[in-house]
Structures are given as structure tokens and as C-alpha cells.
CSV table of C-alpha atoms in Angstrom, one decimal:
chain,number,residue,atom,x,y,z
A,27,UNK,CA,169.8,66.0,75.7
A,28,UNK,CA,171.5,68.6,78.1
A,29,UNK,CA,174.7,68.7,79.4
A,30,UNK,CA,174.0,70.4,83.3
A,31,UNK,CA,176.3,73.3,84.0
A,32,UNK,CA,178.3,72.8,80.9
A,33,UNK,CA,180.8,74.8,80.3
A,34,UNK,CA,180.5,77.6,78.0
A,35,UNK,CA,181.2,77.2,74.4
A,36,UNK,CA,183.2,80.4,73.3
A,37,UNK,CA,181.8,82.6,70.3
A,38,UNK,CA,183.7,85.3,69.2
A,39,UNK,CA,180.9,87.3,67.8
A,40,UNK,CA,179.0,86.9,71.4
A,41,UNK,CA,175.5,85.2,71.4
A,42,UNK,CA,172.5,86.9,71.1
A,43,UNK,CA,170.0,87.1,74.3
A,44,UNK,CA,166.2,86.6,74.8
A,45,UNK,CA,164.9,86.9,77.7
A,46,UNK,CA,161.8,84.7,78.7
A,47,UNK,CA,158.6,85.7,80.4
A,48,UNK,CA,156.4,82.8,82.4
A,49,UNK,CA,152.4,82.9,82.1
A,50,UNK,CA,150.2,83.1,85.0
A,51,UNK,CA,150.5,80.3,87.5
A,52,UNK,CA,153.5,79.4,86.2
A,53,UNK,CA,157.3,79.2,86.8
A,54,UNK,CA,160.4,79.5,85.2
A,55,UNK,CA,161.1,76.0,84.9
A,56,UNK,CA,158.0,75.3,83.1
A,57,UNK,CA,159.2,76.4,79.4
A,58,UNK,CA,162.5,74.0,79.5
A,59,UNK,CA,161.6,72.7,76.2
A,60,UNK,CA,161.3,75.8,74.3
A,61,UNK,CA,164.1,77.8,76.5
A,62,UNK,CA,166.8,74.5,75.8
A,63,UNK,CA,165.5,74.4,72.2
A,64,UNK,CA,166.2,78.1,71.3
A,65,UNK,CA,169.2,77.7,73.6
A,66,UNK,CA,170.7,75.1,71.2
A,67,UNK,CA,170.7,77.1,68.2
A,68,UNK,CA,173.2,79.5,69.5
A,69,UNK,CA,171.2,81.5,72.0
A,70,UNK,CA,171.6,82.8,75.5
A,71,UNK,CA,168.0,82.1,77.0
A,72,UNK,CA,167.2,83.9,80.3
A,73,UNK,CA,164.4,82.3,81.9
A,74,UNK,CA,162.8,84.9,84.6
A,75,UNK,CA,160.4,84.2,87.5
A,76,UNK,CA,158.2,87.4,88.1
A,77,UNK,CA,157.7,88.7,91.7
A,78,UNK,CA,154.4,90.2,90.9
A,79,UNK,CA,152.5,87.3,92.6
A,80,UNK,CA,151.5,86.0,89.6
A,81,UNK,CA,153.8,83.0,89.5
A,82,UNK,CA,153.0,80.0,91.1
A,83,UNK,CA,154.3,80.2,94.8
A,84,UNK,CA,157.7,80.6,94.6
A,85,UNK,CA,160.3,82.2,96.3
A,86,UNK,CA,163.5,84.6,95.6
A,87,UNK,CA,166.9,84.9,97.3
A,88,UNK,CA,167.5,87.8,99.4
A,89,UNK,CA,171.1,89.6,99.8
A,90,UNK,CA,171.5,88.3,103.2
A,91,UNK,CA,173.0,84.4,102.3
A,92,UNK,CA,170.6,81.6,102.9
A,93,UNK,CA,167.6,83.7,102.9
A,94,UNK,CA,164.7,83.3,100.9
A,95,UNK,CA,161.6,85.2,100.7
A,96,UNK,CA,158.3,83.5,99.9
A,97,UNK,CA,155.9,85.0,97.1
A,98,UNK,CA,152.3,83.7,97.3
A,99,UNK,CA,150.3,83.3,94.2
A,100,UNK,CA,147.6,86.1,94.5
A,101,UNK,CA,144.1,85.9,92.8
A,102,UNK,CA,142.2,89.1,91.9
A,103,UNK,CA,141.2,90.4,95.3
A,104,UNK,CA,137.4,90.5,96.0
A,105,UNK,CA,135.8,94.0,94.8
A,106,UNK,CA,138.9,94.9,92.8
A,107,UNK,CA,138.0,94.9,88.8
A,108,UNK,CA,140.5,92.1,87.2
A,109,UNK,CA,141.9,94.9,84.4
A,110,UNK,CA,143.5,97.3,87.1
A,111,UNK,CA,144.9,94.1,89.0
A,112,UNK,CA,146.8,92.4,86.0
A,113,UNK,CA,147.9,96.0,84.5
A,114,UNK,CA,149.4,96.6,87.5
A,115,UNK,CA,151.2,93.1,87.3
A,116,UNK,CA,152.1,92.9,83.3
A,117,UNK,CA,154.0,96.5,84.1
A,118,UNK,CA,156.1,95.0,87.2
A,119,UNK,CA,157.0,92.2,84.7
A,120,UNK,CA,157.6,94.0,81.8
A,121,UNK,CA,160.1,96.3,83.9
A,122,UNK,CA,161.3,93.2,85.4
A,123,UNK,CA,162.5,92.1,81.8
A,124,UNK,CA,164.3,95.0,81.5
A,125,UNK,CA,166.3,94.7,84.9
A,126,UNK,CA,167.2,91.5,83.8
A,127,UNK,CA,168.4,92.9,80.4
A,128,UNK,CA,170.3,95.3,82.6
A,129,UNK,CA,171.8,92.7,84.9
A,130,UNK,CA,173.3,90.9,81.6
A,131,UNK,CA,174.7,94.3,80.7
A,132,UNK,CA,176.8,94.4,84.1
A,133,UNK,CA,177.5,90.6,83.5
A,134,UNK,CA,178.6,91.2,80.0
A,135,UNK,CA,181.0,94.2,80.6
A,136,UNK,CA,182.7,92.4,83.3
A,137,UNK,CA,181.3,94.1,86.2
A,138,UNK,CA,181.0,91.8,89.6
A,139,UNK,CA,177.7,90.7,90.1
A,140,UNK,CA,176.6,88.4,92.9
A,141,UNK,CA,175.1,85.0,92.2
A,142,UNK,CA,173.4,83.8,95.6
A,143,UNK,CA,171.7,80.9,94.1
A,144,UNK,CA,173.0,77.7,95.5
A,145,UNK,CA,175.5,76.7,92.7
A,146,UNK,CA,178.8,77.1,91.4
A,147,UNK,CA,177.9,78.5,88.0
A,148,UNK,CA,180.5,81.5,87.3
A,149,UNK,CA,178.8,84.6,85.8
A,150,UNK,CA,181.8,85.9,84.9
A,151,UNK,CA,182.2,83.6,82.0
A,152,UNK,CA,179.7,85.5,79.7
A,153,UNK,CA,182.0,88.5,79.9
A,154,UNK,CA,182.7,89.4,76.4
A,155,UNK,CA,180.4,86.3,75.2
A,156,UNK,CA,177.0,88.2,74.6
A,157,UNK,CA,175.9,90.5,71.3
A,158,UNK,CA,173.8,92.9,73.2
A,159,UNK,CA,172.7,94.2,69.9
A,160,UNK,CA,170.7,91.3,69.3
A,161,UNK,CA,168.3,91.0,72.3
A,162,UNK,CA,164.9,89.6,72.1
A,163,UNK,CA,161.9,89.4,74.7
A,164,UNK,CA,159.5,86.4,74.6
A,165,UNK,CA,156.6,84.9,76.7
A,166,UNK,CA,153.7,82.6,77.1
A,167,UNK,CA,150.5,83.5,78.0
A,168,UNK,CA,150.4,86.7,80.6
A,169,UNK,CA,154.3,86.5,79.5
A,170,UNK,CA,153.2,87.2,76.1
A,171,UNK,CA,151.7,90.3,76.9
A,172,UNK,CA,154.6,91.3,78.8
A,173,UNK,CA,157.1,90.7,76.1
A,174,UNK,CA,154.8,93.2,73.9
A,175,UNK,CA,155.1,96.0,77.0
A,176,UNK,CA,158.7,95.2,77.4
A,177,UNK,CA,159.2,96.3,73.7
A,178,UNK,CA,157.5,100.0,75.3
A,179,UNK,CA,159.7,100.2,78.0
A,180,UNK,CA,163.2,99.0,76.7
A,181,UNK,CA,164.2,100.4,73.2
A,182,UNK,CA,167.4,97.7,73.4
A,183,UNK,CA,164.2,94.9,72.8
A,184,UNK,CA,164.5,94.9,69.1
A,185,UNK,CA,161.6,92.2,68.9
A,186,UNK,CA,159.4,90.0,70.7
A,187,UNK,CA,158.0,86.6,70.3
A,188,UNK,CA,154.6,86.2,72.2
A,189,UNK,CA,153.3,82.7,72.8
A,190,UNK,CA,149.5,82.7,72.7
A,191,UNK,CA,149.6,86.0,74.5
A,192,UNK,CA,146.8,87.1,76.9
A,193,UNK,CA,146.0,90.5,75.7
A,194,UNK,CA,143.7,91.6,78.0
A,195,UNK,CA,145.8,93.3,80.7
A,196,UNK,CA,147.3,95.8,78.3
A,197,UNK,CA,146.0,99.5,78.3
A,198,UNK,CA,144.6,100.9,74.9
A,199,UNK,CA,146.9,103.6,75.0
A,200,UNK,CA,149.8,101.6,74.6
A,201,UNK,CA,149.2,100.1,71.4
A,202,UNK,CA,150.5,103.2,69.6
A,203,UNK,CA,153.5,103.3,71.5
A,204,UNK,CA,154.5,99.6,70.7
A,205,UNK,CA,157.7,100.5,68.2
A,206,UNK,CA,158.9,96.8,67.4
A,207,UNK,CA,157.6,93.8,65.5
A,208,UNK,CA,156.3,91.2,66.8
A,209,UNK,CA,155.4,87.4,66.2
A,210,UNK,CA,152.6,86.1,68.1
A,211,UNK,CA,152.3,82.1,67.6
A,212,UNK,CA,148.6,81.0,69.1
A,213,UNK,CA,147.1,77.9,69.3
A,214,UNK,CA,144.1,76.9,68.1
A,215,UNK,CA,141.7,76.9,71.1
A,216,UNK,CA,142.5,79.4,73.4
A,217,UNK,CA,142.4,83.1,71.8
A,218,UNK,CA,139.1,85.1,71.0
A,219,UNK,CA,138.2,87.5,68.9
A,220,UNK,CA,138.8,90.4,71.3
A,221,UNK,CA,142.4,89.1,71.9
A,222,UNK,CA,143.0,88.6,68.5
A,223,UNK,CA,141.9,92.1,67.3
A,224,UNK,CA,144.2,93.6,69.7
A,225,UNK,CA,147.3,91.8,67.8
A,226,UNK,CA,145.9,92.8,64.5
A,227,UNK,CA,145.9,96.7,66.0
A,228,UNK,CA,149.8,95.8,66.3
A,229,UNK,CA,149.7,94.3,62.9
A,230,UNK,CA,148.2,97.4,61.5
A,231,UNK,CA,150.8,99.5,62.8
A,232,UNK,CA,154.0,97.5,61.6
A,233,UNK,CA,154.1,95.7,58.8
A,234,UNK,CA,156.5,93.4,60.4
A,235,UNK,CA,154.1,92.1,63.0
A,236,UNK,CA,152.8,88.4,62.0
A,237,UNK,CA,150.2,86.2,63.7
A,238,UNK,CA,150.0,82.7,63.2
A,239,UNK,CA,148.3,80.1,64.8
A,240,UNK,CA,149.7,76.0,65.3
A,241,UNK,CA,146.4,73.7,65.2
A,242,UNK,CA,146.0,70.9,66.9
A,243,UNK,CA,147.3,72.8,70.2
A,244,UNK,CA,145.7,73.9,73.2
A,245,UNK,CA,147.1,76.7,75.9
A,246,UNK,CA,148.8,74.1,77.8
A,247,UNK,CA,150.8,72.9,74.8
A,248,UNK,CA,153.5,75.5,74.9
A,249,UNK,CA,154.7,74.8,78.2
A,250,UNK,CA,156.5,71.7,79.4
A,251,UNK,CA,153.1,69.9,80.3
A,252,UNK,CA,152.7,68.8,77.0
A,253,UNK,CA,155.3,66.1,77.3
A,254,UNK,CA,153.7,64.4,80.1
A,255,UNK,CA,152.6,60.8,79.1
A,256,UNK,CA,149.1,60.9,78.1
A,257,UNK,CA,147.1,59.9,81.4
A,258,UNK,CA,149.3,61.7,83.8
A,259,UNK,CA,148.4,64.8,81.5
A,260,UNK,CA,144.7,63.9,81.6
A,261,UNK,CA,144.6,63.6,85.2
A,262,UNK,CA,146.1,67.1,85.6
A,263,UNK,CA,144.1,69.2,83.0
A,264,UNK,CA,141.9,67.0,81.2
A,265,UNK,CA,142.5,68.2,78.0
A,266,UNK,CA,145.4,68.3,75.3
A,267,UNK,CA,146.1,69.1,71.5
A,268,UNK,CA,145.6,66.7,69.0
A,269,UNK,CA,149.2,67.4,67.4
A,270,UNK,CA,152.3,65.7,68.8
A,271,UNK,CA,153.8,67.7,71.2
A,272,UNK,CA,157.3,67.5,69.8
A,273,UNK,CA,155.9,68.6,66.3
A,274,UNK,CA,154.3,71.3,67.6
A,275,UNK,CA,157.7,72.6,69.4
A,276,UNK,CA,159.3,72.1,66.4
A,277,UNK,CA,157.2,74.6,64.3
A,278,UNK,CA,157.1,77.1,67.4
A,279,UNK,CA,160.8,77.2,67.5
A,280,UNK,CA,161.6,77.1,63.8
A,281,UNK,CA,158.9,80.1,63.1
A,282,UNK,CA,160.7,81.9,66.3
A,283,UNK,CA,163.9,81.7,65.0
A,284,UNK,CA,163.0,83.1,61.5
A,285,UNK,CA,161.6,86.0,63.2
A,286,UNK,CA,164.6,86.5,65.5
A,287,UNK,CA,166.9,85.8,62.1
A,288,UNK,CA,165.2,88.5,60.4
A,289,UNK,CA,165.1,91.3,62.8
A,290,UNK,CA,167.9,90.6,64.9
A,291,UNK,CA,170.0,90.2,61.6
A,292,UNK,CA,171.6,87.2,62.5
A,293,UNK,CA,173.7,85.4,59.7
A,294,UNK,CA,172.0,81.8,60.5
A,295,UNK,CA,170.2,79.6,57.9
A,296,UNK,CA,166.9,80.0,59.6
A,297,UNK,CA,165.7,81.8,56.9
A,298,UNK,CA,164.6,78.6,55.5
A,299,UNK,CA,161.4,78.5,57.8
A,300,UNK,CA,160.8,81.8,56.9
A,301,UNK,CA,157.2,80.8,55.4
A,302,UNK,CA,155.9,79.5,58.8
A,303,UNK,CA,155.9,83.3,59.4
A,304,UNK,CA,153.5,83.5,56.6
A,305,UNK,CA,151.2,80.8,57.9
A,306,UNK,CA,152.5,78.5,55.3
A,307,UNK,CA,152.9,74.7,56.2
A,308,UNK,CA,152.0,71.4,57.8
A,309,UNK,CA,149.2,72.6,60.9
A,310,UNK,CA,150.1,76.1,60.6
A,311,UNK,CA,147.7,79.1,59.3
A,312,UNK,CA,147.8,82.7,59.0
A,313,UNK,CA,145.9,84.7,61.7
A,314,UNK,CA,143.8,82.8,64.4
A,315,UNK,CA,140.8,80.4,64.3
A,316,UNK,CA,138.2,82.0,67.1
A,317,UNK,CA,137.4,79.5,70.0
A,318,UNK,CA,136.3,80.4,73.5
A,319,UNK,CA,139.2,81.1,75.6
A,320,UNK,CA,139.5,78.6,78.6
A,321,UNK,CA,141.2,81.4,80.7
């Protein structure tokens, strides 16, 4: 239930902003379910498409009108250690999240920002419509760890929500540098003990960091693939979680909203879902049951 290119609803206090980072081999529109859900509760959500060769084959528009530059997906080069390859990517991704935030700062202040996409939406309607004291960063899988790193790179990000974060690419030296709280929302069938141990390193340094797991879910269930018909999804992946995807989305979004209200100091009613942050509720538990990663 979305109005395509609908007019922006004015809000005197300005909308809080979420920058969203996609996963490895994914793209910006693969998370429309969670992004539109959060937008429906009163956020501006900016879903990025990264240029680090981690997206499914994509393109960006150059400054020259009508010109597109393609960026193919790139696997780890033969003979190169995966950590060093992915670590370089995650730093570029986090910097792109920072760049997106700065772009919104320009837009909100009324500076002229060219929109070279083939659409008629006027960015100037966002002037004075954003509350850039209330900004969070969010992502799935590779985007989850991107969100964590973005907290290090940009102090304006007040917290991060990491959906089934793939913690492998983040170097150990940076863990003490993560200053803000993180909400880790994991699926039941993806995480490893090593990855969860890294999440707990962050929770030991910030008492507001939370780790919860949604039972009956798998890694792809936090994307729009969860809403494909069962047979079609099975043909593509051969697996899916047992929890109804609408219920899984409700748990994920409500936990995120409760966390965002707490750390962005929102005057909403999202605190009604605070118990989810402690892993209390139907189909949600604290911490993360261990299972072999499918990555």
C-alpha cells in the first residue's frame, strides 16, 4: 500500500533519517518491505546502492545527462585473502553512508542538489523537512557490519540497526572505537559463534547494545525474497524459514522502532515494543542460537 511519487506530508518538527545499506550480492530495492514499513512510521529512509562491486550488477548515473556507468559484481580475486578484499569494501561502503548523510544535509539546508535520475521528484521539498539531529544507519548482512563501521566514521549517526550482520570484514582494532549503541537482529540459521562473539564484544563496551534472534527465520527472510510465493522462492534458493514473513517483518520493524525511539529520543509510542529489545516475545529470543553459516 504505497503511493508512488506521492507528495511529501509536511511535518513541522522534521522527519528523522535512516541510511540503509544492502547486503553482498544484493541491491537497494531488495529491502522495500522493511524500508517502506519504517517510512510508514514517520522516517525518511534512504536505501543506497554501493559502488564497491558488492551489489548485484548495477550502474550509477554520471554527471553527463543520460550516461550510465555499469559496476559489475566482483568476487574475491584468486590468490587474495578474503578478509583484506572485504575489509576494503566495507570501508568504502561506510564512507558512502557518510556521503549520503552529507548529501541530505545539503538538501535539508536548501542547497541546490542535482537529481540526475530519470524521474521528476523534486528534492527541494525536503528543505526544512528533516531532523538531522536524529539520524541512524541500518543494513542487512554486509550492510549490517557497514552500519556498525559507519558509527565510527560519522558522529552524527546516533545508533545502528544491524540485520543478521556479517561481522567478518571488520578489523579487530576498530571494536573499541564503536562509540554508539547497536541493535543486532539475527535470524536463526545464519550466524556463527565467531560472529556472535564479535557482537558481544560491542555489547560489553556499550550497555545499550542489544542482540536478539527471530526464531524460524533464515538469512534471506530479512529481504523481499521472503514475500515471493513459496514455490518460486524454493526454485531460487531451495530454502526459507518457517515463520510467516509478515510476522517476521513485524517483529523486526517493531524492535527497530523501539530501539530508534530510545536512541534518537523520539516522541512516539514505539516504547510499547521495548520487550523485544530484551528478546522477550513470541518467536524472539535474546542472543543468538548458533548454526552453521550459509555464506
